[in-house]
Coordinates of C-alpha atoms in Angstrom, one line a residue:
A1 CA -15.7 18.0 45.3
P2 CA -13.8 14.5 45.3
W3 CA -14.3 12.4 42.4
P4 CA -17.5 10.7 41.9
A5 CA -17.4 7.2 43.1
T6 CA -19.7 6.1 40.2
R7 CA -16.8 7.2 37.5
Y8 CA -14.1 5.4 36.3
Y9 CA -11.1 7.1 35.2
C10 CA -8.3 5.2 33.2
L11 CA -5.3 6.3 31.4
L12 CA -5.2 5.2 28.0
V13 CA -1.7 3.8 27.3
T14 CA -0.9 3.2 23.6
M15 CA 2.0 1.0 22.4
K16 CA 5.0 2.1 20.7
T17 CA 7.0 0.1 18.3
V18 CA 10.9 0.6 19.0
L19 CA 12.1 0.4 15.6
S20 CA 10.1 0.3 12.1
S21 CA 12.6 0.0 9.2
R22 CA 12.0 -0.5 5.3
S23 CA 14.5 -0.9 2.6
I24 CA 14.3 0.2 -1.2
A25 CA 16.6 -1.1 -3.6
I26 CA 18.2 1.3 -6.2
P27 CA 18.4 0.0 -9.5
E28 CA 20.9 0.6 -11.9
G29 CA 21.2 4.0 -13.9
V30 CA 19.5 5.6 -11.2
D31 CA 21.1 7.9 -8.4
V32 CA 19.7 8.8 -5.3
K33 CA 20.8 11.6 -3.1
I34 CA 19.3 12.4 0.5
K35 CA 20.0 15.4 2.5
A36 CA 17.9 16.2 5.7
R37 CA 15.0 14.4 4.7
C38 CA 14.8 15.9 1.1
V39 CA 15.5 13.2 -1.8
T40 CA 16.9 13.5 -5.3
V41 CA 16.4 10.9 -7.7
K42 CA 18.2 11.1 -10.8
G43 CA 17.5 8.8 -14.1
P44 CA 17.6 8.7 -17.6
R45 CA 14.4 10.3 -18.1
G46 CA 15.2 13.2 -15.7
E47 CA 15.3 14.4 -12.2
L48 CA 12.8 14.4 -9.3
T49 CA 12.9 16.0 -5.9
R50 CA 10.5 15.6 -3.0
D51 CA 10.8 16.7 0.7
F52 CA 10.0 14.8 3.6
K53 CA 10.9 17.1 6.4
H54 CA 7.2 17.0 7.8
I55 CA 7.7 13.4 8.7
N56 CA 10.2 12.7 11.6
M57 CA 12.2 9.7 10.9
D58 CA 16.0 8.6 9.7
L59 CA 16.3 8.7 5.8
K60 CA 19.9 6.9 4.8
K61 CA 21.5 5.4 1.6
V62 CA 23.0 2.5 2.5
G63 CA 24.9 0.8 -0.3
K64 CA 22.7 0.3 -3.2
E65 CA 19.3 0.9 -1.1
V66 CA 17.4 3.3 0.6
R67 CA 16.5 2.7 4.2
V68 CA 13.7 4.4 5.9
D69 CA 13.9 3.9 10.2
L70 CA 11.3 5.2 12.3
W71 CA 12.1 4.9 16.1
F72 CA 9.6 4.5 18.8
A73 CA 6.5 5.4 16.7
K74 CA 2.8 4.9 17.5
R75 CA 0.4 3.5 15.1
A76 CA -0.5 6.3 13.0
E77 CA 3.2 7.2 12.6
L78 CA 4.3 3.6 11.6
A79 CA 2.1 3.9 8.6
C80 CA 4.5 7.1 7.4
V81 CA 7.2 4.6 6.7
R82 CA 5.6 2.5 4.0
T83 CA 4.1 5.7 2.6
V84 CA 7.5 7.2 2.4
C85 CA 8.9 4.3 0.7
S86 CA 6.2 4.1 -1.9
H87 CA 6.7 7.8 -2.6
I88 CA 10.6 7.2 -3.1
D89 CA 9.7 3.9 -5.3
N90 CA 7.1 6.2 -7.6
M91 CA 10.2 8.7 -8.2
I92 CA 12.6 5.9 -9.2
V93 CA 9.7 4.6 -11.5
G94 CA 9.2 7.9 -12.9
V95 CA 13.0 8.5 -13.8
T96 CA 13.4 5.2 -15.3
R97 CA 10.0 4.4 -17.1
G98 CA 7.6 7.3 -16.4
F99 CA 3.8 7.3 -16.0
L100 CA 1.1 7.4 -18.8
Y101 CA -2.5 8.1 -18.0
K102 CA -5.4 7.3 -20.6
M103 CA -8.5 9.1 -20.7
R104 CA -11.5 8.5 -22.9
F105 CA -14.5 10.8 -23.7
V106 CA -17.7 9.2 -22.9
Y107 CA -21.1 11.0 -24.4
S108 CA -24.1 9.9 -25.7
H109 CA -25.7 13.0 -27.7
F110 CA -23.3 15.9 -27.5
P111 CA -19.8 15.2 -29.1
I112 CA -17.3 16.7 -26.2
N113 CA -14.5 18.5 -27.9
V114 CA -11.2 18.6 -25.9
S115 CA -8.4 20.6 -27.4
L116 CA -5.0 22.0 -26.1
N117 CA -4.6 25.5 -26.2
G118 CA -1.0 26.4 -25.0
N119 CA -0.6 24.7 -21.5
T120 CA -4.3 24.9 -20.9
V121 CA -6.9 21.8 -21.7
E122 CA -10.1 23.2 -23.0
I123 CA -13.4 21.2 -22.9
R124 CA -16.2 22.5 -25.0
N125 CA -19.8 21.0 -25.7
F126 CA -19.8 19.0 -22.4
L127 CA -23.7 18.1 -22.5
G128 CA -24.1 20.7 -25.1
E129 CA -23.2 23.5 -22.7
K130 CA -21.7 26.7 -24.3
R131 CA -19.2 27.1 -21.1
V132 CA -15.7 26.4 -21.6
R133 CA -14.1 24.4 -18.8
K134 CA -10.1 25.1 -18.7
V135 CA -7.6 22.7 -16.8
I136 CA -4.0 24.1 -16.6
V137 CA -1.4 21.5 -17.6
P138 CA 1.5 21.8 -15.5
E139 CA 5.2 21.7 -16.4
G140 CA 6.5 18.2 -16.4
V141 CA 3.0 16.9 -17.7
K142 CA 2.8 16.2 -21.6
Y143 CA -0.6 15.9 -23.0
V144 CA -1.1 14.1 -26.5
R145 CA -4.4 13.5 -28.0
S146 CA -4.1 9.6 -29.1
A147 CA -4.1 9.3 -33.3
D148 CA -5.1 5.4 -33.2
V149 CA -8.0 5.6 -30.7
K150 CA -11.2 7.8 -30.9
D151 CA -11.8 10.3 -28.3
E152 CA -8.8 9.4 -26.1
I153 CA -5.8 11.5 -24.6
Q154 CA -2.8 10.7 -22.8
L155 CA -1.1 12.4 -19.9
S156 CA 2.5 11.4 -19.3
G157 CA 5.4 12.5 -17.3
N158 CA 7.9 11.7 -14.5
D159 CA 6.0 12.8 -11.4
I160 CA 3.0 10.7 -10.6
A161 CA 1.8 13.3 -8.5
L162 CA 1.7 15.9 -11.4
V163 CA 0.2 13.3 -14.1
S164 CA -2.4 12.1 -11.7
L165 CA -3.5 15.1 -10.5
T166 CA -3.7 16.7 -14.0
A167 CA -6.0 13.7 -14.9
A168 CA -8.3 14.3 -11.8
Q169 CA -8.4 17.9 -12.7
I170 CA -9.7 17.1 -16.2
Q171 CA -12.2 14.6 -14.8
G172 CA -13.5 16.9 -12.0
A173 CA -13.9 19.8 -14.4
T174 CA -16.8 18.0 -16.0
N175 CA -18.6 16.9 -12.8

């Protein structure tokens, strides 16, 4: 049957940006190596490696900066340029200064008991329950019980993804 005259069909045309480019400056004392979209950042605190092969873009080291180029991209793909730059920037901050997350225990009647057993954080007496909640601390994340502030723990490390994931898992174990 021929197409009904009451319906209108149109083609959706999306705009593509010819070139989207961003640069990240490399500070002194930091070495960045890029090979096949695999970025390795070395600094005074250690070394971090991240793989960006799932994103189709150009990563180049030009002098003392890293350049991220994306050719003929749609809007959703353009957002990846800034995301990749933020990841590389976080890697640079991680190997120079590191990341520190502070967490406080908040309770009204039942005091929460949090301790480190090997590489596992154990949360006891949450809301008076007998169940022990356990969260594994990954390699590269340091757990410290704060000495000067009551009911505070500190998670530190070079990789922001691991440090923040550990903090989220500790908080999520009590939800």
